[in-house]
């Protein structure tokens, strides 16, 4: 008998050789039907693979990332089976799951694949899926594996085999298709209920343009047709809400060849959003007892040797500037500078918790090919702060940080979010993780408790902590259900020592503070990108670059319009007047294009009665009200940071 | 006869060979007694040197920089005469005027000079000054000059002579002392009424530590004893107000070896000042129709080739980072990025004037030896903005910028300031200056008119404009009379073309905008350094990091103190409570040390009556008032940005 430990800590005994599916069935048949794979001792396994020893287990369904990615990986194999059926002699390179689906690279010889072929392929895949074929794992010797692909004449798989060692090679077979693959896979093809092939592209073999160009076929699949339909609709909606399109149309940001890739220049409208976000952050952090600092964007090599960024993080940093025999680096994180500020004046327990915040600009190297609008950039404005506290203060501080996240989520109407608690792996202490078993256990338990007590939805992941402590990755979902990684929230009991940070304790000895790294609003770049999609560009009034547009019906009313404008400006409302010699219809359309929340249409009646006719974006015509009444409505909406 | 043109444009005829002193006498004897030198055709000349041809002339007195520096240069010669008298056989290297005085480097052989010797020297100098000796200029052949110093046995002067050409060599003699010198000098030693030798230091010959160490003797002198006394008192006061000392004591900023020289890290208290200044700037600029932008700190080499920073300004820039076959530079100015933002969307005359502002952080290389506290740094936060306008709009825009300067001066109690209008030199058009004679004349005249109409004190300087247009350097004086260069205000009709900036005119053609570069508050670094000296660290309430400190007389009143604290915080006042178990005397002293403007002392009586006892820094005890009354006083002071 072996002992299986479940996520909730419960332990049950099973016969050696039991599979995850067997275990699921022992709980409920319904559950077993949904199991796609299993996490065994921190590794994702086939749900049908026998377990021979004591293990921790969690069952992976569609609700988990690992479940989805296994599902898509298996669909890539299914697609390959269909392709082989339609294009005999096709040779395959690699076919991994990716963010939002999967692809497979293949060599079709002289044949071309067209959009129409995709529909035929989808039909074939559905047919094959309905055969309910099992994915069968087989360990195979290198010799036999080479023999198999030599006979098949597939030089690509032979190339892959060259880099594999005997004893670690596995084949997976479903139906008539066998692939060299380390797995894992879902139990059978019948789980794949809906398939969509989304794109055909060219891709050089091994990414090298000197090599042959292969055909890359993209797809996505789901356990139900309904999910696929929703997904396609979400993609359609996401296209309309594309932050790059909105960013250009609304004058939010721009980029320039002479400045450089991934380096955002924020235009006036984007800067308004930045400043409103910063104002929110400063108010919030001020109320929470943070102080603010301003630090330079560069530092000497010695600083990043102390912090450990060099050499461990060097690949993500810009190359150095050499000057006066020293190397200077653009900072990729704000922490080392903040540690220096902590250390600049001697500290006692009375000064703790010491919370310092900065909307710091950091520079990170991302490969050109990875850059994407505001989502993947090289210059990031980060809502950063570091909290230096005693062990006793940790719990309250960490809870306060989480509460701050939740406060922000409420303001931005973020209803769906998940926190991912990354833990250490005890067997890697002193190797991958700082060798402080007690501190690890303590801080992980503290973090877990805070999450539980705050009723925050979270998942735990083994062996993904930072080297200096456990961390929480915060994932949020836009209203159309797309996922964004917002920020991380980290506990650090290591850098304090590296930087020799100290405080005098109440009994006059010295101790090293714990450090919390936190950034609830992430970076301006990613968060504003998220907001553009989330609100489809129709920002709440408090965030809108132009809050009110005054539209006189004709020149006759421009004078009165300007009086209204002055009233609005006096009340610190961002207002403009459209005094062009254009028809009111065009003025309204142009204002709608720019997604201005309030339009005030002004004509004879309004002027005579000292009123304004209000059109609210998303609500339509609200009728005529006095200027004072309108001011009151808008000011309240701004002050409360209301969403529509 | 020759024609002499005066600064006001008047022209008078004189005999050829007339001197500036003669001309001064022809105006008034009183004036002639004050003349130290003269500016002839843009060059500083001896006031006693004959003028042979038509010339522009301005008389230089103590009120001008050039007058002062000539005065100090002549005093250096006077000092050399006294030194030679006391140390026969002394050899001299160079003796220039510097900021705030003069020095002379000399080789005393085996002899040492002590502090006491300085007093003897001063006495001797006064004696020699009273001899009223003329400074006599003599043109001399290289041969004769070499013969003179060979006979004297002065290898240092012979070294200097090596690099001079025949025909450009002059000697100056006063009393018994003759020096190789290109001049100019004041008419006679009798003008030097007060002398102070301030310092003896070592200085390697030619600044090379492999060479012999010479003695460098520093001094300062004035046309009256009263001026010297005031100057020494000012230096004494400046020492107390040293921004480096105050910066450390008040927790304003810090620097760190691992970050790098000249790279300021702003501590929490300094950051409060930064944020208040930025708030002021944003309010002011917002009201003046500026929009804000945010740009990265780096750009590619190609951008700085277009802007002309490379190679012309390369020495002042950090070295490049090389990445992906491109060179990236830290920006040393914000203009090129702003030009790119102007160009990002097409513009019409309706969009002009287009004013974009950014508190941009720029990086400039200054030699390590030049770095000085907040005054000379390598990372600068600049109150920058660029205004793109038509020629017709220029006048109003430039006047508005000047008005903004004056508005700021009023807020900060800056009573003394000078603007220095730097003009082009017509003969250098196409060489040192963009070859646009009409635009030069027009813009210079426009700028001059704005200064005149606004009654702004200014001086004109020939041949010191930027290559792209005339500029104004703004000099301000702290309350103790020290001068600070704050910022420049420039007109630019060149970069618009380099960056191909265009707008559509009303008649549907295209034109290039004029650009105004402006930065009324200069940089945070220099301006906060100035403010610390100006206010001796006792900042106005609105700028104070902590505005109110609550001091309970004993633990019994802490609770009530915290209630008061909450009231203050609710009103957005930066308040703290000193709840340490210390005597009230110590609490008051510590609070005074930190220069907190308001202290609220709280005891039995205050608690029972719901009052606070107010001590205002600089005003003393103001008695007990209700919390509401105090809140009202402080809030008004903050809102009005009052100085004490």
Tab-separated table of N, CA, C and O in Angstrom, chain A residues 251 254 256-261 263-268 271 275 282 291-294 296-300 302-303 318-319 321-324 328 330 337 340-341 344-345 350 354 361 363 365 368 378 381 576 579-580, chain B residues 251 254 256-261 263-268 271 275 282 291-294 296-300 302-303 318-319 321-324 328 330 337 340-341 344-345 350 354 361 363 365 368 378 381 579-580:
chain	number	residue	atom	x	y	z
A	251	UNK	N	-5.124	58.600	-28.655
A	251	UNK	CA	-3.937	59.421	-28.349
A	251	UNK	C	-3.329	59.091	-27.003
A	251	UNK	O	-2.900	59.980	-26.274
A	254	UNK	N	2.553	56.405	-27.971
A	254	UNK	CA	3.151	56.219	-29.279
A	254	UNK	C	4.531	55.596	-29.098
A	254	UNK	O	5.070	55.561	-27.989
A	256	UNK	N	8.444	55.074	-31.369
A	256	UNK	CA	9.186	55.660	-32.477
A	256	UNK	C	10.467	54.890	-32.720
A	256	UNK	O	11.176	54.514	-31.783
A	257	UNK	N	10.744	54.709	-33.997
A	257	UNK	CA	11.923	53.957	-34.427
A	257	UNK	C	13.210	54.535	-33.831
A	257	UNK	O	14.104	53.799	-33.434
A	258	UNK	N	13.291	55.876	-33.745
A	258	UNK	CA	14.512	56.511	-33.241
A	258	UNK	C	14.650	56.425	-31.724
A	258	UNK	O	15.735	56.648	-31.191
A	259	UNK	N	13.556	56.174	-31.053
A	259	UNK	CA	13.631	56.024	-29.591
A	259	UNK	C	14.014	54.582	-29.286
A	259	UNK	O	14.962	54.328	-28.546
A	260	UNK	N	13.283	53.653	-29.887
A	260	UNK	CA	13.647	52.256	-29.729
A	260	UNK	C	12.444	51.390	-29.438
A	260	UNK	O	11.435	51.867	-28.921
A	261	UNK	N	12.525	50.090	-29.776
A	261	UNK	CA	11.391	49.187	-29.572
A	261	UNK	C	11.088	49.001	-28.094
A	261	UNK	O	11.993	48.963	-27.260
A	263	UNK	N	9.823	50.999	-26.055
A	263	UNK	CA	9.975	52.207	-25.233
A	263	UNK	C	8.783	53.125	-25.509
A	263	UNK	O	8.714	53.783	-26.537
A	264	UNK	N	7.840	53.111	-24.587
A	264	UNK	CA	6.585	53.838	-24.763
A	264	UNK	C	6.789	55.331	-24.512
A	264	UNK	O	7.420	55.712	-23.540
A	265	UNK	N	6.263	56.160	-25.409
A	265	UNK	CA	6.155	57.588	-25.110
A	265	UNK	C	4.679	57.869	-24.831
A	265	UNK	O	3.816	57.591	-25.663
A	266	UNK	N	4.413	58.410	-23.672
A	266	UNK	CA	3.028	58.660	-23.263
A	266	UNK	C	2.594	60.020	-23.756
A	266	UNK	O	3.137	61.045	-23.381
A	267	UNK	N	1.549	60.007	-24.599
A	267	UNK	CA	1.014	61.239	-25.161
A	267	UNK	C	0.183	61.947	-24.079
A	267	UNK	O	-0.092	61.366	-23.031
A	268	UNK	N	-0.245	63.179	-24.345
A	268	UNK	CA	-1.000	63.902	-23.315
A	268	UNK	C	-2.185	63.107	-22.737
A	268	UNK	O	-2.365	63.072	-21.524
A	271	UNK	N	-0.989	60.439	-20.469
A	271	UNK	CA	-0.376	60.990	-19.258
A	271	UNK	C	-1.435	61.379	-18.230
A	271	UNK	O	-1.210	61.262	-17.027
A	275	UNK	N	-1.380	60.084	-14.468
A	275	UNK	CA	-1.391	60.961	-13.300
A	275	UNK	C	-2.552	60.649	-12.366
A	275	UNK	O	-2.420	60.743	-11.145
A	282	UNK	N	-0.958	57.353	-4.580
A	282	UNK	CA	-0.359	58.180	-3.533
A	282	UNK	C	-1.334	58.405	-2.387
A	282	UNK	O	-0.961	58.308	-1.221
A	291	UNK	N	5.785	56.310	3.023
A	291	UNK	CA	6.474	57.538	2.634
A	291	UNK	C	6.976	57.341	1.219
A	291	UNK	O	7.128	56.214	0.762
A	292	UNK	N	7.253	58.446	0.567
A	292	UNK	CA	7.684	58.347	-0.829
A	292	UNK	C	9.161	58.703	-0.983
A	292	UNK	O	9.716	59.491	-0.220
A	293	UNK	N	9.778	58.094	-1.984
A	293	UNK	CA	11.174	58.386	-2.294
A	293	UNK	C	11.322	58.531	-3.809
A	293	UNK	O	10.420	58.154	-4.562
A	294	UNK	N	12.444	59.105	-4.228
A	294	UNK	CA	12.751	59.213	-5.656
A	294	UNK	C	14.202	58.764	-5.840
A	294	UNK	O	15.097	59.284	-5.165
A	296	UNK	N	17.500	57.374	-8.590
A	296	UNK	CA	17.984	57.432	-9.980
A	296	UNK	C	17.700	56.126	-10.735
A	296	UNK	O	17.347	55.119	-10.124
A	297	UNK	N	17.878	56.200	-12.037
A	297	UNK	CA	17.589	55.030	-12.876
A	297	UNK	C	18.812	54.174	-13.132
A	297	UNK	O	18.737	53.199	-13.863
A	298	UNK	N	19.938	54.588	-12.580
A	298	UNK	CA	21.152	53.808	-12.811
A	298	UNK	C	21.868	53.560	-11.491
A	298	UNK	O	21.598	54.219	-10.487
A	299	UNK	N	22.759	52.589	-11.513
A	299	UNK	CA	23.624	52.334	-10.361
A	299	UNK	C	24.820	51.549	-10.860
A	299	UNK	O	24.814	51.004	-11.974
A	300	UNK	N	25.830	51.495	-10.007
A	300	UNK	CA	27.054	50.802	-10.382
A	300	UNK	C	26.893	49.289	-10.321
A	300	UNK	O	26.046	48.763	-9.598
A	302	UNK	N	28.575	47.234	-8.713
A	302	UNK	CA	28.733	46.689	-7.356
A	302	UNK	C	27.385	46.513	-6.668
A	302	UNK	O	27.170	45.556	-5.931
A	303	UNK	N	26.449	47.454	-6.930
A	303	UNK	CA	25.124	47.350	-6.319
A	303	UNK	C	24.418	46.073	-6.777
A	303	UNK	O	23.779	45.396	-5.981
A	318	UNK	N	19.572	45.764	-19.420
A	318	UNK	CA	20.282	46.425	-20.508
A	318	UNK	C	21.778	46.256	-20.275
A	318	UNK	O	22.216	46.120	-19.143
A	319	UNK	N	22.558	46.307	-21.343
A	319	UNK	CA	24.009	46.181	-21.171
A	319	UNK	C	24.561	47.412	-20.446
A	319	UNK	O	23.912	48.455	-20.414
A	321	UNK	N	26.938	50.712	-19.183
A	321	UNK	CA	27.674	51.862	-19.715
A	321	UNK	C	28.994	51.893	-18.974
A	321	UNK	O	29.013	51.835	-17.751
A	322	UNK	N	30.084	51.990	-19.694
A	322	UNK	CA	31.384	51.999	-19.024
A	322	UNK	C	31.928	53.410	-18.946
A	322	UNK	O	32.044	54.098	-19.961
A	323	UNK	N	32.262	53.842	-17.730
A	323	UNK	CA	32.653	55.232	-17.509
A	323	UNK	C	33.580	55.299	-16.317
A	323	UNK	O	33.317	54.685	-15.293
A	324	UNK	N	34.679	56.016	-16.453
A	324	UNK	CA	35.625	56.197	-15.351
A	324	UNK	C	35.999	54.854	-14.718
A	324	UNK	O	36.125	54.749	-13.496
A	328	UNK	N	28.058	51.054	-15.218
A	328	UNK	CA	26.764	51.508	-14.717
A	328	UNK	C	25.664	50.732	-15.445
A	328	UNK	O	25.754	50.522	-16.653
A	330	UNK	N	21.326	50.398	-16.078
A	330	UNK	CA	19.957	50.852	-15.873
A	330	UNK	C	19.307	49.896	-14.881
A	330	UNK	O	19.463	48.685	-15.006
A	337	UNK	N	17.938	50.253	-4.716
A	337	UNK	CA	17.963	51.671	-4.360
A	337	UNK	C	17.182	51.911	-3.062
A	337	UNK	O	17.603	52.693	-2.209
A	340	UNK	N	19.113	50.989	-0.051
A	340	UNK	CA	20.129	51.998	0.274
A	340	UNK	C	19.498	53.154	1.047
A	340	UNK	O	20.137	53.758	1.907
A	341	UNK	N	18.267	53.493	0.710
A	341	UNK	CA	17.591	54.570	1.451
A	341	UNK	C	17.277	54.109	2.874
A	341	UNK	O	17.455	54.858	3.830
A	344	UNK	N	20.399	54.498	4.818
A	344	UNK	CA	21.058	55.814	4.865
A	344	UNK	C	21.003	56.451	6.247
A	344	UNK	O	21.869	57.244	6.602
A	345	UNK	N	19.967	56.114	7.009
A	345	UNK	CA	19.872	56.637	8.374
A	345	UNK	C	19.683	55.452	9.306
A	345	UNK	O	18.986	54.500	8.951
A	350	UNK	N	11.380	51.555	16.609
A	350	UNK	CA	10.344	52.589	16.566
A	350	UNK	C	10.085	53.064	15.140
A	350	UNK	O	9.037	53.637	14.843
A	354	UNK	N	8.772	50.376	8.166
A	354	UNK	CA	9.230	51.487	7.341
A	354	UNK	C	8.785	51.175	5.921
A	354	UNK	O	9.241	50.216	5.313
A	361	UNK	N	10.689	53.932	-12.441
A	361	UNK	CA	10.807	53.509	-13.841
A	361	UNK	C	11.974	52.553	-13.958
A	361	UNK	O	13.103	52.899	-13.635
A	363	UNK	N	14.035	49.441	-16.364
A	363	UNK	CA	14.309	49.031	-17.738
A	363	UNK	C	14.657	47.558	-17.759
A	363	UNK	O	15.507	47.114	-17.000
A	365	UNK	N	15.334	44.145	-20.412
A	365	UNK	CA	15.528	43.700	-21.776
A	365	UNK	C	14.568	42.557	-22.086
A	365	UNK	O	14.543	41.541	-21.387
A	368	UNK	N	13.197	41.465	-28.931
A	368	UNK	CA	12.343	42.252	-29.840
A	368	UNK	C	11.076	41.493	-30.199
A	368	UNK	O	9.984	42.050	-30.218
A	378	UNK	N	9.956	47.521	-22.683
A	378	UNK	CA	11.301	47.533	-22.106
A	378	UNK	C	11.468	48.597	-21.023
A	378	UNK	O	12.455	48.618	-20.321
A	381	UNK	N	6.903	51.612	-15.745
A	381	UNK	CA	6.651	52.487	-14.595
A	381	UNK	C	5.908	51.671	-13.547
A	381	UNK	O	4.739	51.357	-13.731
A	576	UNK	N	-13.438	70.534	-22.609
A	576	UNK	CA	-13.045	71.209	-23.846
A	576	UNK	C	-14.307	71.653	-24.567
A	576	UNK	O	-15.392	71.145	-24.311
A	579	UNK	N	-15.612	74.254	-30.875
A	579	UNK	CA	-16.176	75.465	-31.491
A	579	UNK	C	-15.899	75.504	-32.992
A	579	UNK	O	-15.878	76.565	-33.609
A	580	UNK	N	-15.677	74.332	-33.574
A	580	UNK	CA	-15.495	74.285	-35.018
A	580	UNK	C	-16.815	74.622	-35.711
A	580	UNK	O	-17.897	74.435	-35.147
B	251	UNK	N	17.236	65.080	6.539
B	251	UNK	CA	16.817	63.856	5.828
B	251	UNK	C	16.267	64.152	4.453
B	251	UNK	O	15.278	63.557	4.028
B	254	UNK	N	20.363	61.652	0.009
B	254	UNK	CA	21.564	60.907	0.345
B	254	UNK	C	22.237	60.467	-0.948
B	254	UNK	O	21.639	60.530	-2.026
B	256	UNK	N	25.272	57.403	-2.438
B	256	UNK	CA	25.857	56.138	-2.034
B	256	UNK	C	26.904	55.698	-3.041
B	256	UNK	O	26.708	55.817	-4.258
B	257	UNK	N	27.975	55.185	-2.524
B	257	UNK	CA	29.103	54.733	-3.314
B	257	UNK	C	28.667	53.707	-4.375
B	257	UNK	O	29.137	53.741	-5.521
B	258	UNK	N	27.750	52.802	-3.998
B	258	UNK	CA	27.324	51.750	-4.930
B	258	UNK	C	26.374	52.254	-6.012
B	258	UNK	O	26.144	51.578	-7.008
B	259	UNK	N	25.751	53.393	-5.761
B	259	UNK	CA	24.869	53.961	-6.788
B	259	UNK	C	25.724	54.764	-7.758
B	259	UNK	O	25.664	54.564	-8.965
B	260	UNK	N	26.551	55.649	-7.205
B	260	UNK	CA	27.473	56.392	-8.063
B	260	UNK	C	27.521	57.863	-7.705
B	260	UNK	O	26.552	58.393	-7.164
B	261	UNK	N	28.623	58.535	-8.032
B	261	UNK	CA	28.763	59.951	-7.695
B	261	UNK	C	27.778	60.812	-8.479
B	261	UNK	O	27.483	60.528	-9.643
B	263	UNK	N	24.683	61.079	-8.164
B	263	UNK	CA	23.359	60.480	-8.357
B	263	UNK	C	22.608	60.567	-7.028
B	263	UNK	O	22.840	59.793	-6.103
B	264	UNK	N	21.704	61.540	-6.954
B	264	UNK	CA	20.986	61.827	-5.715
B	264	UNK	C	19.883	60.797	-5.481
B	264	UNK	O	19.130	60.478	-6.390
B	265	UNK	N	19.806	60.290	-4.247
B	265	UNK	CA	18.620	59.519	-3.852
B	265	UNK	C	17.815	60.402	-2.910
B	265	UNK	O	18.333	60.852	-1.881
B	266	UNK	N	16.588	60.674	-3.257
B	266	UNK	CA	15.746	61.561	-2.462
B	266	UNK	C	15.064	60.779	-1.357
B	266	UNK	O	14.293	59.872	-1.615
B	267	UNK	N	15.362	61.163	-0.127
B	267	UNK	CA	14.782	60.511	1.041
B	267	UNK	C	13.328	60.989	1.195
B	267	UNK	O	12.908	61.918	0.507
B	268	UNK	N	12.574	60.368	2.104
B	268	UNK	CA	11.159	60.765	2.248
B	268	UNK	C	10.955	62.273	2.420
B	268	UNK	O	10.089	62.853	1.761
B	271	UNK	N	11.500	64.050	-0.804
B	271	UNK	CA	10.470	63.711	-1.783
B	271	UNK	C	9.199	64.524	-1.549
B	271	UNK	O	8.497	64.875	-2.502
B	275	UNK	N	7.465	66.687	-4.418
B	275	UNK	CA	6.072	66.535	-4.832
B	275	UNK	C	5.307	67.851	-4.715
B	275	UNK	O	4.425	68.125	-5.532
B	282	UNK	N	2.552	71.737	-11.885
B	282	UNK	CA	1.452	71.166	-12.662
B	282	UNK	C	0.224	72.073	-12.630
B	282	UNK	O	-0.418	72.282	-13.655
B	291	UNK	N	-0.109	70.687	-21.693
B	291	UNK	CA	-0.466	69.288	-21.490
B	291	UNK	C	0.777	68.556	-21.016
B	291	UNK	O	1.891	69.023	-21.243
B	292	UNK	N	0.582	67.424	-20.390
B	292	UNK	CA	1.741	66.704	-19.853
B	292	UNK	C	2.026	65.430	-20.658
B	292	UNK	O	1.127	64.834	-21.243
B	293	UNK	N	3.301	65.060	-20.675
B	293	UNK	CA	3.718	63.830	-21.345
B	293	UNK	C	4.714	63.102	-20.451
B	293	UNK	O	5.236	63.669	-19.500
B	294	UNK	N	4.924	61.828	-20.757
B	294	UNK	CA	5.932	61.048	-20.036
B	294	UNK	C	6.764	60.315	-21.078
B	294	UNK	O	6.202	59.611	-21.929
B	296	UNK	N	10.546	58.046	-22.146
B	296	UNK	CA	11.593	57.181	-21.587
B	296	UNK	C	12.904	57.953	-21.376
B	296	UNK	O	13.057	59.066	-21.885
B	297	UNK	N	13.807	57.329	-20.662
B	297	UNK	CA	15.084	57.977	-20.355
B	297	UNK	C	16.176	57.630	-21.351
B	297	UNK	O	17.317	58.048	-21.185
B	298	UNK	N	15.840	56.832	-22.330
B	298	UNK	CA	16.857	56.451	-23.311
B	298	UNK	C	16.310	56.606	-24.724
B	298	UNK	O	15.102	56.709	-24.930
B	299	UNK	N	17.227	56.655	-25.661
B	299	UNK	CA	16.846	56.653	-27.071
B	299	UNK	C	18.047	56.182	-27.868
B	299	UNK	O	19.177	56.133	-27.365
B	300	UNK	N	17.779	55.856	-29.132
B	300	UNK	CA	18.845	55.359	-29.990
B	300	UNK	C	19.759	56.487	-30.456
B	300	UNK	O	19.366	57.652	-30.500
B	302	UNK	N	20.487	57.288	-33.348
B	302	UNK	CA	19.957	58.023	-34.512
B	302	UNK	C	19.217	59.287	-34.069
B	302	UNK	O	19.281	60.315	-34.738
B	303	UNK	N	18.507	59.212	-32.930
B	303	UNK	CA	17.775	60.382	-32.437
B	303	UNK	C	18.732	61.520	-32.111
B	303	UNK	O	18.457	62.677	-32.416
B	318	UNK	N	26.326	60.411	-20.940
B	318	UNK	CA	26.845	59.124	-20.511
B	318	UNK	C	27.218	58.315	-21.750
B	318	UNK	O	26.647	58.527	-22.825
B	319	UNK	N	28.157	57.384	-21.608
B	319	UNK	CA	28.525	56.563	-22.766
B	319	UNK	C	27.367	55.640	-23.156
B	319	UNK	O	26.470	55.403	-22.357
B	321	UNK	N	24.982	52.359	-24.411
B	321	UNK	CA	24.796	50.933	-24.176
B	321	UNK	C	24.622	50.285	-25.540
B	321	UNK	O	23.818	50.755	-26.325
B	322	UNK	N	25.355	49.246	-25.801
B	322	UNK	CA	25.249	48.628	-27.121
B	322	UNK	C	24.405	47.359	-27.044
B	322	UNK	O	24.684	46.470	-26.247
B	323	UNK	N	23.388	47.310	-27.879
B	323	UNK	CA	22.424	46.217	-27.790
B	323	UNK	C	21.815	45.976	-29.152
B	323	UNK	O	21.425	46.930	-29.829
B	324	UNK	N	21.744	44.724	-29.556
B	324	UNK	CA	21.128	44.357	-30.837
B	324	UNK	C	21.686	45.199	-31.981
B	324	UNK	O	20.946	45.615	-32.876
B	328	UNK	N	22.319	52.798	-27.548
B	328	UNK	CA	21.303	53.543	-26.816
B	328	UNK	C	22.002	54.516	-25.869
B	328	UNK	O	22.996	54.171	-25.242
B	330	UNK	N	21.438	57.400	-22.599
B	330	UNK	CA	20.609	58.083	-21.610
B	330	UNK	C	20.371	59.495	-22.123
B	330	UNK	O	21.311	60.141	-22.591
B	337	UNK	N	12.717	63.806	-27.420
B	337	UNK	CA	11.528	62.984	-27.168
B	337	UNK	C	10.240	63.802	-27.346
B	337	UNK	O	9.255	63.305	-27.883
B	340	UNK	N	9.320	64.210	-30.881
B	340	UNK	CA	8.714	62.989	-31.426
B	340	UNK	C	7.235	62.919	-31.062
B	340	UNK	O	6.423	62.409	-31.836
B	341	UNK	N	6.899	63.405	-29.882
B	341	UNK	CA	5.483	63.406	-29.494
B	341	UNK	C	4.710	64.417	-30.339
B	341	UNK	O	3.595	64.146	-30.790
B	344	UNK	N	3.987	62.780	-33.568
B	344	UNK	CA	3.266	61.499	-33.578
B	344	UNK	C	1.864	61.617	-34.180
B	344	UNK	O	1.340	60.653	-34.722
B	345	UNK	N	1.269	62.796	-34.075
B	345	UNK	CA	-0.053	63.009	-34.673
B	345	UNK	C	0.036	64.245	-35.556
B	345	UNK	O	0.715	65.208	-35.200
B	350	UNK	N	-4.775	74.944	-35.790
B	350	UNK	CA	-5.721	74.936	-34.671
B	350	UNK	C	-5.120	74.287	-33.427
B	350	UNK	O	-5.593	74.502	-32.318
B	354	UNK	N	1.115	74.426	-29.114
B	354	UNK	CA	1.071	73.089	-28.513
B	354	UNK	C	2.142	73.080	-27.435
B	354	UNK	O	3.327	73.196	-27.720
B	361	UNK	N	13.555	63.426	-16.244
B	361	UNK	CA	14.841	63.130	-15.610
B	361	UNK	C	15.887	62.945	-16.686
B	361	UNK	O	15.744	62.084	-17.551
B	363	UNK	N	20.205	62.762	-17.729
B	363	UNK	CA	21.505	62.355	-17.194
B	363	UNK	C	22.600	63.084	-17.946
B	363	UNK	O	22.613	63.083	-19.175
B	365	UNK	N	26.900	63.929	-17.978
B	365	UNK	CA	28.191	63.602	-17.404
B	365	UNK	C	28.890	64.885	-16.967
B	365	UNK	O	29.085	65.810	-17.755
B	368	UNK	N	33.996	64.068	-12.089
B	368	UNK	CA	33.859	63.777	-10.655
B	368	UNK	C	34.251	64.991	-9.826
B	368	UNK	O	33.584	65.344	-8.852
B	378	UNK	N	24.708	64.475	-11.614
B	378	UNK	CA	24.678	63.769	-12.904
B	378	UNK	C	23.268	63.355	-13.323
B	378	UNK	O	23.052	62.938	-14.448
B	381	UNK	N	16.310	66.284	-12.386
B	381	UNK	CA	14.858	66.291	-12.622
B	381	UNK	C	14.478	67.694	-13.052
B	381	UNK	O	14.481	68.602	-12.232
B	579	UNK	N	5.448	60.946	20.799
B	579	UNK	CA	4.916	60.303	22.007
B	579	UNK	C	6.001	59.552	22.773
B	579	UNK	O	5.732	58.613	23.511
B	580	UNK	N	7.252	59.982	22.553
B	580	UNK	CA	8.332	59.363	23.328
B	580	UNK	C	8.208	59.770	24.786
B	580	UNK	O	7.624	60.806	25.112
